[in-house]
Coordinates of C-alpha atoms in Angstrom, one line a residue:
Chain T
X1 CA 96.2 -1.1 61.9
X2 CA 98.8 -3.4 62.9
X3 CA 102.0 -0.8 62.7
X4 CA 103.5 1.1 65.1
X5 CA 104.1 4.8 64.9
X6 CA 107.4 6.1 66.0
X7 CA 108.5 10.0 65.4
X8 CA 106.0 10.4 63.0
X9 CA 106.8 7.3 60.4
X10 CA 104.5 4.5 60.6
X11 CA 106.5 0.7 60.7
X12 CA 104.9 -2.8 60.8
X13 CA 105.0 -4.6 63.8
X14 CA 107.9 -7.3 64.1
X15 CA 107.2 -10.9 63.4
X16 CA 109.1 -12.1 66.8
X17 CA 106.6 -11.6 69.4
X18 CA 109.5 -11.6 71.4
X19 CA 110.5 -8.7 70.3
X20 CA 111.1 -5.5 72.7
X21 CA 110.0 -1.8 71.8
X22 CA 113.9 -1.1 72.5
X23 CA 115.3 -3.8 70.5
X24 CA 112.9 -3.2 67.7
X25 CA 113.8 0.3 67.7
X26 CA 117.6 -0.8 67.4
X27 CA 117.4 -4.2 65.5
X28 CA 114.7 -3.1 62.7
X29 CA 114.7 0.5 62.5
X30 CA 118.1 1.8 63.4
X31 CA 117.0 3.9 65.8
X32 CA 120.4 3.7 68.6
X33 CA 119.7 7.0 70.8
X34 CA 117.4 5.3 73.0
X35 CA 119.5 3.2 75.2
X36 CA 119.7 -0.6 76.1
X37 CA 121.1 -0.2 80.1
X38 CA 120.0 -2.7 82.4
X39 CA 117.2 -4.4 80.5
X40 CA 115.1 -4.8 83.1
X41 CA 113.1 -1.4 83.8
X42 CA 115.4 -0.6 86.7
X43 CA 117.8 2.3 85.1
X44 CA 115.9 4.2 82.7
X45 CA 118.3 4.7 80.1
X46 CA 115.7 3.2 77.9
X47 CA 112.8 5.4 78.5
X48 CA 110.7 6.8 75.5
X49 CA 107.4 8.5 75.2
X50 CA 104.6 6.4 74.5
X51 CA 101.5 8.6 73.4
X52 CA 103.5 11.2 75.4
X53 CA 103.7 8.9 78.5
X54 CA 107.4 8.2 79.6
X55 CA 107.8 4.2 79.9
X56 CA 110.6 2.0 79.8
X57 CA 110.7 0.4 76.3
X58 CA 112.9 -2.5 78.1
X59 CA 109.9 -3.8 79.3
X60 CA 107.5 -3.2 76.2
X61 CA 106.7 -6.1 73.7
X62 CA 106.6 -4.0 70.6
X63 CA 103.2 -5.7 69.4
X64 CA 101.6 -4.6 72.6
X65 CA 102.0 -0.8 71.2
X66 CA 100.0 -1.5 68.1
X67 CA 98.7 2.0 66.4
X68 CA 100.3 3.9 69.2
X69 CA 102.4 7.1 69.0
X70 CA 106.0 6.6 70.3
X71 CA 108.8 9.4 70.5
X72 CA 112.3 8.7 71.1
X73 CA 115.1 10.4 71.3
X74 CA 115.8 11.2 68.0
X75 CA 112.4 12.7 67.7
X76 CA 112.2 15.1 70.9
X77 CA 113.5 18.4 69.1
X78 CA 114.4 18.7 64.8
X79 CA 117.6 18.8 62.8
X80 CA 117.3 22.1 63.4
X81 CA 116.1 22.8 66.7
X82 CA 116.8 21.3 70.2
X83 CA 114.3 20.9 72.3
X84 CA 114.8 23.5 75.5
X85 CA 115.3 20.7 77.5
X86 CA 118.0 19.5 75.7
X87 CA 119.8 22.7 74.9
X88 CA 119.5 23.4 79.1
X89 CA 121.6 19.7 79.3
X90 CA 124.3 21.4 77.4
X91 CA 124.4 24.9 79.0
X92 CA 124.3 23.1 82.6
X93 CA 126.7 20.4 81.7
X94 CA 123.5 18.1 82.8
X95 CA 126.1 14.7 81.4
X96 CA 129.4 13.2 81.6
X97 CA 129.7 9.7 80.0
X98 CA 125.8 10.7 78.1
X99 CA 124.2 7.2 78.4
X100 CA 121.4 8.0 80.6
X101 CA 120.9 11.2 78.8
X102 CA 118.7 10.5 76.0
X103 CA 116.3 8.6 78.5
X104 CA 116.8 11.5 81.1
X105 CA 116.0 14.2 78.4
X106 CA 113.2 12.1 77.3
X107 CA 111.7 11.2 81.2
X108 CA 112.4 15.6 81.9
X109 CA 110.5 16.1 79.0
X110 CA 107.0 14.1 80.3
X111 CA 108.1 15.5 83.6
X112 CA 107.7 18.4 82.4
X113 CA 104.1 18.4 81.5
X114 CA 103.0 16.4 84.2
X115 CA 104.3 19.0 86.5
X116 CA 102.5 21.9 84.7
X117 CA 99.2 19.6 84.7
X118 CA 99.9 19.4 88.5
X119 CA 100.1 15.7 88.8
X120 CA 101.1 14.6 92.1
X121 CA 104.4 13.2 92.8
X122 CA 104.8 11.1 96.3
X123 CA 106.8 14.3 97.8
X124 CA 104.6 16.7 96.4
X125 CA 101.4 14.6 97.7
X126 CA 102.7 14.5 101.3
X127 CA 104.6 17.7 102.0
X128 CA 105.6 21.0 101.3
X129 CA 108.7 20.7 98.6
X130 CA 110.8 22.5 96.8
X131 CA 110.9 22.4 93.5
X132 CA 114.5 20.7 93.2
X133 CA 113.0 17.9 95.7
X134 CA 110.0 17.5 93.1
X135 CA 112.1 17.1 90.6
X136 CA 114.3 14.8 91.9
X137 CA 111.7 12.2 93.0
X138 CA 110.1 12.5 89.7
X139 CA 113.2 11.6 88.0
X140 CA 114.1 8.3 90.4
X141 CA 113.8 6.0 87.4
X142 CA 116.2 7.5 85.5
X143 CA 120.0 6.7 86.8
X144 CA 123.2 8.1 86.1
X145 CA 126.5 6.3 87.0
X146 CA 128.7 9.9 86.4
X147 CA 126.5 11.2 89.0
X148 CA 125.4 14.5 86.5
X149 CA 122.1 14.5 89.4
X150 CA 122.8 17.9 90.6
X151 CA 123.5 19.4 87.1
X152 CA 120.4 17.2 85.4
X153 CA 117.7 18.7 88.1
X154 CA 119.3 22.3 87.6
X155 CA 118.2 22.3 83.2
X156 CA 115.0 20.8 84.2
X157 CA 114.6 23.4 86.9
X158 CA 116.0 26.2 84.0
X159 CA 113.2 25.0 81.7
X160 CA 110.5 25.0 83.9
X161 CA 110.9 28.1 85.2
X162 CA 111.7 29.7 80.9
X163 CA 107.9 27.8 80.4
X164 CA 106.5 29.8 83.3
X165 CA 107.5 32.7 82.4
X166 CA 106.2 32.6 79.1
Chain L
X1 CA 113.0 -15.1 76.7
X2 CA 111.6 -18.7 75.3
X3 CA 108.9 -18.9 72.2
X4 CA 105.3 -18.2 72.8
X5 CA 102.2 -17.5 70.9
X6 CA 99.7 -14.8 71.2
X7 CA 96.3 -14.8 71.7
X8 CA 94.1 -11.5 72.1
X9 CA 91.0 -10.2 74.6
X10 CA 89.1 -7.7 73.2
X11 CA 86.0 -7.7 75.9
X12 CA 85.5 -9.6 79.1
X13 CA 83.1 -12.0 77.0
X14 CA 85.9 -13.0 75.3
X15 CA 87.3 -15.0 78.1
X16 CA 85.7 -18.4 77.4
X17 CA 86.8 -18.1 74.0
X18 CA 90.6 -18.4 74.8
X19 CA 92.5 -21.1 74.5
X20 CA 93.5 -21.3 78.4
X21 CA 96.0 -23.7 80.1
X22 CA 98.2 -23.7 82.3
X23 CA 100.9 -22.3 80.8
X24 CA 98.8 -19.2 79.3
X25 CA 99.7 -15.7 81.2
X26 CA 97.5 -12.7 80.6
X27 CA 99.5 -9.7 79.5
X28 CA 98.7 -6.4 80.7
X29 CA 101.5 -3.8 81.1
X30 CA 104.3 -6.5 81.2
X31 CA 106.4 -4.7 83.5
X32 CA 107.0 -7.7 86.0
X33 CA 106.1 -10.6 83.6
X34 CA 108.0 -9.6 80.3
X35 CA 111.0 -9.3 83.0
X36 CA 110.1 -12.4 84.8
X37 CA 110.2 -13.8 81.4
X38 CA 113.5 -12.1 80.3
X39 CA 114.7 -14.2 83.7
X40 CA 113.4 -17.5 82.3
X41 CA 111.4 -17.8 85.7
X42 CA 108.4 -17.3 83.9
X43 CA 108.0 -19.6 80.4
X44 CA 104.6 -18.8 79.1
X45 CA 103.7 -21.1 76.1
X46 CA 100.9 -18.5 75.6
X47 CA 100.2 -15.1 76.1
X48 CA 96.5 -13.0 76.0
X49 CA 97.5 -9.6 75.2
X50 CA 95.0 -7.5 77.3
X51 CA 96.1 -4.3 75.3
X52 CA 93.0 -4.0 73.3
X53 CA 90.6 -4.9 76.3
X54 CA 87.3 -2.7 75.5
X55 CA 86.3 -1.2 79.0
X56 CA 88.9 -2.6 81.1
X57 CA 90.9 0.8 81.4
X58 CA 87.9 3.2 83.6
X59 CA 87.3 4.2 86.9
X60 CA 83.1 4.3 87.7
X61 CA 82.4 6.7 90.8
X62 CA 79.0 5.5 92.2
X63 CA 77.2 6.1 95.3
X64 CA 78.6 3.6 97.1
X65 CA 82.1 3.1 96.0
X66 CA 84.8 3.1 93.3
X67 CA 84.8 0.5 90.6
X68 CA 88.3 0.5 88.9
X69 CA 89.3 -1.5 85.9
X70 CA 91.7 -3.4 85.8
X71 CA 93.6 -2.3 83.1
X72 CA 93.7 1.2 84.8
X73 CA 97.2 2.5 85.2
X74 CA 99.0 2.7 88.8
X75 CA 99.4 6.6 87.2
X76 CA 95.7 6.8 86.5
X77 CA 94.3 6.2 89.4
X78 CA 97.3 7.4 91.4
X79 CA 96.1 10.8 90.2
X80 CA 92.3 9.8 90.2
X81 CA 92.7 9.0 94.3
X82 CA 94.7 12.2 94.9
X83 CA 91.8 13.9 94.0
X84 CA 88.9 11.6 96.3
X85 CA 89.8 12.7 100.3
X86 CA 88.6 8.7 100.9
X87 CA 91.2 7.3 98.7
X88 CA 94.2 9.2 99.8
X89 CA 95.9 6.7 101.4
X90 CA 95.4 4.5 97.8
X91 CA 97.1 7.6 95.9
X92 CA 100.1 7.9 98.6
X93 CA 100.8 4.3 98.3
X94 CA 100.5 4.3 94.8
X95 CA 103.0 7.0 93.9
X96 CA 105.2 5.7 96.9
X97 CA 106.0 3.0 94.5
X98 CA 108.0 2.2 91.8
X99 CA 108.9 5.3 89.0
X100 CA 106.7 7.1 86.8
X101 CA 107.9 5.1 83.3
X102 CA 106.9 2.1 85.4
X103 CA 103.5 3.8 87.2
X104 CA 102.4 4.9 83.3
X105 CA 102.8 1.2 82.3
X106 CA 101.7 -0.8 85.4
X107 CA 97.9 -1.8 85.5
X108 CA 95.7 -2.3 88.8
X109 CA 95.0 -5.9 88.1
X110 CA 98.7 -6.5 87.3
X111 CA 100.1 -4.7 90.3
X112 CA 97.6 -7.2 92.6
X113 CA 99.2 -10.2 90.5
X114 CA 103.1 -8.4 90.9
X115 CA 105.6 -11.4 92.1
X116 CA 108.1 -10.9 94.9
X117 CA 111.2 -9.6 94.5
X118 CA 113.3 -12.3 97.2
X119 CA 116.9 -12.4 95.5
X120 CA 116.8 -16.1 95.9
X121 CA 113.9 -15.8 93.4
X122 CA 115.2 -14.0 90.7
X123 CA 118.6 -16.0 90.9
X124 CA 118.1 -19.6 88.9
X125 CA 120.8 -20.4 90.4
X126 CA 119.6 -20.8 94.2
X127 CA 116.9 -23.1 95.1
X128 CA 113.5 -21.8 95.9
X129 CA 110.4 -23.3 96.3
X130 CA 108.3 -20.4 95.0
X131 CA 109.9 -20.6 91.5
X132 CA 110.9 -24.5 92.0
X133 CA 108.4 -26.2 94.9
X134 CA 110.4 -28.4 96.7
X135 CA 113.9 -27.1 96.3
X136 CA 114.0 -25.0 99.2
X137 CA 114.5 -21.9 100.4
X138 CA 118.0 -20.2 100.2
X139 CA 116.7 -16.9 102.0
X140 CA 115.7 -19.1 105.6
X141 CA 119.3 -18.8 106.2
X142 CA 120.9 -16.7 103.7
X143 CA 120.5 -13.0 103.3
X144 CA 116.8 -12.1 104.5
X145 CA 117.2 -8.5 105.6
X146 CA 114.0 -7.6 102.8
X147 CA 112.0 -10.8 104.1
X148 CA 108.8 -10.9 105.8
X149 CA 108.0 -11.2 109.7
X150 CA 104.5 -12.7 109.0
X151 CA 102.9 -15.2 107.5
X152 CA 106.1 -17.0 107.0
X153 CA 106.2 -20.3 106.5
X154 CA 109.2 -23.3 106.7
X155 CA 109.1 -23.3 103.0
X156 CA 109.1 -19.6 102.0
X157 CA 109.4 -16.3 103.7
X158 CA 109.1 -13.8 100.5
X159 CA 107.6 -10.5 101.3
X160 CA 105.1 -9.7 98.6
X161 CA 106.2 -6.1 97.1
X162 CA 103.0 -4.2 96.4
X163 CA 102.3 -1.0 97.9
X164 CA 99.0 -0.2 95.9
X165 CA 97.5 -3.6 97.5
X166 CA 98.2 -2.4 101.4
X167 CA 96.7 0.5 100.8
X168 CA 93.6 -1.4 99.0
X169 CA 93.4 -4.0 102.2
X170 CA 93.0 -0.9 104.6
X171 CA 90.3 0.3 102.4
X172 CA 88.6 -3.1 102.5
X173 CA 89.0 -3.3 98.4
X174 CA 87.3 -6.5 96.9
X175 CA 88.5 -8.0 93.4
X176 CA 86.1 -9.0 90.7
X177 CA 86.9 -11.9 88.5
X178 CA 86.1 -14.0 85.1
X179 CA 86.7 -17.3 85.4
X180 CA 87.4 -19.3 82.4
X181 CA 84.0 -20.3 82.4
X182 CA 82.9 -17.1 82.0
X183 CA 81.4 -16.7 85.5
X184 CA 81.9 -13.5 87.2
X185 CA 83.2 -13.8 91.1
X186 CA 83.9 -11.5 94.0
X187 CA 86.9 -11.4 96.2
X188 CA 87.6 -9.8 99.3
X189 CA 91.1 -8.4 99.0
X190 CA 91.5 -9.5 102.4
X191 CA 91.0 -13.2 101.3
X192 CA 92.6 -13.1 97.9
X193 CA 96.4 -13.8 98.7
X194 CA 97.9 -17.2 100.1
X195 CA 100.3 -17.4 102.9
X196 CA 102.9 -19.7 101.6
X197 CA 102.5 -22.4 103.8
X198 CA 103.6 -25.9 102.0
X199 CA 102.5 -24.5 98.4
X200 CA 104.5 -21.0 98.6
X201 CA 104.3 -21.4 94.7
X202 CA 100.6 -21.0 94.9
X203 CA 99.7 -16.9 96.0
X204 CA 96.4 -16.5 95.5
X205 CA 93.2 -17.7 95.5
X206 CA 92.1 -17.4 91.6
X207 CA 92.1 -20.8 89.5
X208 CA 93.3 -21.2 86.0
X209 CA 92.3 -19.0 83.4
X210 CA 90.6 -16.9 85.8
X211 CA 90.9 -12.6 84.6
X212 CA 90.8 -9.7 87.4
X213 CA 88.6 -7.4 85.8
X214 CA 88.4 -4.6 88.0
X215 CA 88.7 -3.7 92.0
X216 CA 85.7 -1.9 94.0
X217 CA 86.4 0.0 96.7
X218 CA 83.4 0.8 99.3
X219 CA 82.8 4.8 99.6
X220 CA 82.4 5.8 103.3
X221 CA 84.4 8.1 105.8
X222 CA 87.7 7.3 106.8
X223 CA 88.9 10.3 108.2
X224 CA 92.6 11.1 108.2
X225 CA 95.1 9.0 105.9
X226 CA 98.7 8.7 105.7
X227 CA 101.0 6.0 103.6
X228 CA 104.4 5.6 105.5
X229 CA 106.9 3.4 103.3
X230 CA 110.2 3.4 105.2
X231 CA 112.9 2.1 102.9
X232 CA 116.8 2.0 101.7
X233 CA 116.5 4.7 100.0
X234 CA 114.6 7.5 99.3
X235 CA 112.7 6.5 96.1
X236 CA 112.4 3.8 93.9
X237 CA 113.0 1.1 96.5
X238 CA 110.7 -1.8 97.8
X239 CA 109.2 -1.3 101.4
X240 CA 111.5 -2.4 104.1
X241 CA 108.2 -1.3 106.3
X242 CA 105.4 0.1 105.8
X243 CA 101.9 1.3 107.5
X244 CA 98.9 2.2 105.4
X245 CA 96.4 3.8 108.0
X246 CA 93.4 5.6 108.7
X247 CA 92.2 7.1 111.9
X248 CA 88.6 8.6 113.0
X249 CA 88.2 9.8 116.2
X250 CA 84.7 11.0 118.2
X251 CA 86.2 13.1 121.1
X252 CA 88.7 10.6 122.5
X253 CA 87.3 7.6 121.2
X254 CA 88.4 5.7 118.5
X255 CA 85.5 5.9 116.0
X256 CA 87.0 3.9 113.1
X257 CA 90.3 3.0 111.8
X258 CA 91.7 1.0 108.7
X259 CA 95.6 -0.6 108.8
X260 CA 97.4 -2.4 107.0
X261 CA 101.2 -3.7 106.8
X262 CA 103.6 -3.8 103.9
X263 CA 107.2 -4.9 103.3
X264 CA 106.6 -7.5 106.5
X265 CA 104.2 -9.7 105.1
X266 CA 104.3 -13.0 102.9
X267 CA 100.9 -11.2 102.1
X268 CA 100.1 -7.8 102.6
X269 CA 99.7 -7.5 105.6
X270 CA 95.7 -6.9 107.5
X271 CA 96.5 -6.9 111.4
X272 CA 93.5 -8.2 112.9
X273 CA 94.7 -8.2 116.1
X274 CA 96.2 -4.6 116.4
X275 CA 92.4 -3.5 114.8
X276 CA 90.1 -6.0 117.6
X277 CA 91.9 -4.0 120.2
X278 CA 91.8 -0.6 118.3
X279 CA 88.1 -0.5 117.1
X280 CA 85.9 2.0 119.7
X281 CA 88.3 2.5 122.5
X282 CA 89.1 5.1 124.0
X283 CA 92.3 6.7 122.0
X284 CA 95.7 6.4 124.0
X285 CA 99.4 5.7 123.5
X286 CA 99.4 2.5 125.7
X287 CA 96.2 1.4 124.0
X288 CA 98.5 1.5 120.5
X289 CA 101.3 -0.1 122.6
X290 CA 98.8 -2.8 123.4
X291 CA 97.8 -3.1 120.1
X292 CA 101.2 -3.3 118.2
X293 CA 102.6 -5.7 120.6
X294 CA 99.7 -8.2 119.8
X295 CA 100.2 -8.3 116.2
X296 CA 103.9 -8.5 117.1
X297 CA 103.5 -11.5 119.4
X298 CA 103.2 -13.6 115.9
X299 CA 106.2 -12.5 114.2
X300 CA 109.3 -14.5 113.5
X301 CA 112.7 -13.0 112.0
X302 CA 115.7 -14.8 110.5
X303 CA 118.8 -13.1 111.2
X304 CA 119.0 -10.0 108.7
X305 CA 115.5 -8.5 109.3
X306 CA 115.8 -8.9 112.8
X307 CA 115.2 -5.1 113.1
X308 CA 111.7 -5.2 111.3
X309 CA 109.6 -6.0 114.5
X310 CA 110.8 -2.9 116.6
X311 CA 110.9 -0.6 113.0
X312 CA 107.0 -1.5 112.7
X313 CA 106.3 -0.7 116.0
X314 CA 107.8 3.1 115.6
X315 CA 106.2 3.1 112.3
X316 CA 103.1 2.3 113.4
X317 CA 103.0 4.7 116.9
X318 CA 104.6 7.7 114.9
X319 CA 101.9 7.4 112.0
X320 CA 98.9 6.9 114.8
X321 CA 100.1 9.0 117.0
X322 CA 100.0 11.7 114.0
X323 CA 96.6 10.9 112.4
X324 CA 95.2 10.8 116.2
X325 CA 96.8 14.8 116.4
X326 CA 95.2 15.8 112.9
X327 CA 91.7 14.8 114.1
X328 CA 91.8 16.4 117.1
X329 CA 93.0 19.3 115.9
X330 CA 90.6 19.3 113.0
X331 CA 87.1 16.9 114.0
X332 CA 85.8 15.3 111.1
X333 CA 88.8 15.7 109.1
X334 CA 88.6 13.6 105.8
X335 CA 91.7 13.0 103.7
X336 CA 95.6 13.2 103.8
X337 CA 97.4 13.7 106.9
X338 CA 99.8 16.5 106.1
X339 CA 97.9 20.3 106.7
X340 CA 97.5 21.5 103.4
X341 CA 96.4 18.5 101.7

């Protein structure tokens, strides 16, 4: 089982253990919308879904993730189809520049359903919060040099409240 | 990043089989040593990949405590404490820390094991004696606003980073550990780091080769609980101060109460002194002035965290001072601070 699933295609693990889950994604398999920022876990650009999980593939050695599920950008909605979250970025001009955003939409995305599974963030945990306060904690990792913040919390705020309504 | 081969644990009986030296690192999430290694401060030769590590990644509820293993995310058990009144100063810390792409990735033996984040150590360019003994220390007179107050030493004054670990010293957490040998050993938490004294490269007690395989934490009441992380910003930052506590009171009288410091320590911080003078007296602001002030009488600043010493002592009256309100309010109150938690 030594291969690496990533939006649904099955590749064999690189020969460099050196290698990074972000630089295998762009070096070996072409894959540029997930984002080399700082390289160091500290911006977020980066972030993926691992087995649903948002983690910083910066920080992954790709033969660490052996038989495990990862999603990138390029697999979060279809050629088709955006995901809501993504079509929220557009209608709530959630970017300026866009680097950060395919690791935001990615990290929103998990957030997403780690908020509906009630997981505790650090605000939630020790105080009443709104929902906007929430969110914003739960995104920290993710930075944005434009400063789209504002705009960013307001789609993930619009998609959370389209899921609870349905 | 320099070359380096890979070896692989698949069960803690493993451990004597590896090839162990002292340039082997055990990988577990990687989200301080692949970056440590990205820095060249860390140059493994060899790494044991602890991803496939058969019963490393559960937490075991028993009658008398907590067993959690040591592959266990900082997300797991974040969410497992949340949900244990007892541990819900373990769960504050925990998500008081870092983000959740790092949380999801970071283990509880690897968060223990997490290296400081000085400047002077992460720039190759300074001298340091953590990262190069006997080069010096470039944060003694340089900038040391993030440095620690305690346990300093002539050679080093690093605060360790770790949030999860104060909150595991106030909860009197032991580790357990494989040696190479294949012997199984307990630590007390509260004797597992080093100050840095003349080997500041040296931060804990285990030997070469030796594996953390999982933390216990005792069961018992511990009444109310609060994590208070003061720091530059509001998330995603390393402690400037913080005060992991929990306060039980029998009328007026302190009936038991676990501290501990971060973000001011070479070490995370246990204040023995503050708790000798705490422990079954009779609740009162000048008894935590007492207190505080003895702890304090061993502290030493260096210019930029000059403020640290009067910050901790706010800290710690405005947390105790809150915890003290919350049991008397509610007697036999077990869990977080805040009153609907």
């Amino acid at each position: 089982m030594s291969a690496i699933h990533i939006n649904g295609e099955s590749y064999p693990l690189p020969d460099d253990p050196r290698t990074t889950l972000l630089d295998f994604l762009h070096q070996n398999l072409s894959l540029f919308g997930t984002k080399k920022g700082c390289d160091h876990g500290q911006c977020g650009a980066c972030t993926v879904l691992v087995d649903g999980q948002r983690m910083n593939a910066c920080l992954m050695l790709a033969f660490q993730l052996k038989g495990k599920n990862i999603t990138t950008i390029e697999g979060i909605g279809s050629n088709t189809e955006l995901h809501p979250l993504q079509q929220a970025f557009i209608e709530k001009d959630a970017f300026q520049c866009g680097y950060c955003t395919s690791g935001q939409i990615c990290s929103g995305v998990a957030l997403l359903n780690e908020m509906a599974q009630s997981d505790p963030s650090i605000v939630s945990a020790q105080q009443d919060c709104s929902t906007r306060e929430d969110i914003a904690e739960r995104m920290s990792g993710n930075l944005c040099r434009c400063g789209a913040y504002p705009n960013i919390v307001d789609a993930i705020e619009q998609v959370i409240a389209l899921e609870r309504q349905s | 990043m320099n070359p380096f081969s890979v070896q692989t644990l698949g069960s803690e009986g493993d451990v004597e089989k590896l090839n162990l030296d002292a340039q082997t690192r055990y990988l577990a999430g990687g989200t301080n040593l692949v970056d440590l290694m990205k820095h060249q401060i860390e140059t493994p030769v060899s790494l044991v990949d602890l991803s496939e590590w058969e019963g490393a990644s559960e937490i075991e509820k028993t009658g008398n405590g907590y067993r959690i293993g040591a592959m266990v995310t900082n997300t797991e058990l974040a969410n497992f404490a949340w949900r244990e009144p007892s541990l819900s100063v373990l769960s504050q810390a925990l998500l008081s820390g870092a983000t959740v792409q790092l949380r999801n990735r970071a283990t509880t033996g690897g968060n223990l094991l997490q290296r400081t984040r000085c400047y002077y150590f992460y720039d190759t360019a300074k001298p340091c004696n953590k990262r190069e003994p006997g080069t010096g220390c470039s944060a003694l007179t340089g900038m040391n606003r993030i440095h620690a107050i305690f346990g300093t030493s002539e050679q080093c004054i690093a605060t360790h980073p770790s949030d999860m670990a104060v909150a595991l010293m106030a909860l009197n957490a032991s580790v357990s550990v494989k040696t190479a040998m294949g012997k199984n050993r307990d630590i007390a938490l509260r004797e597992f780091y080093c100050t840095p004294g003349e080997t500041p490269e040296r931060e804990n007690v285990l030997e070469q080769g030796d594996l953390i395989t999982s933390v216990y934490i005792p069961a018992g009441t511990r009444g109310t609980q609060h994590y208070y992380k003061v720091r530059d910003r509001a998330s995603y930052a390393f402690a400037l101060v913080s005060v992991a506590a929990a306060l039980e009171l029998n009328e007026e009288t302190i009936h038991s109460v676990s501290l501990s410091f971060g973000g001011v320590g070479t070490i995370p911080w246990y204040p023995k002194k503050a708790l000798e003078i705490l422990q079954g007296n009779k609740f009162s602001v000048q008894l935590l002035e007492k207190a505080i002030d003895a702890e304090l009488a061993d502290a030493k600043t260096f210019g930029s965290n000059d403020f640290k010493p009067g910050l901790l002592r706010r800290v710690f009256l405005s947390v105790m001072l809150s915890l003290a309100q919350r049991q008397k309010k509610q007697p036999g109150h077990e869990g977080a601070l805040y009153e609907n938690r």
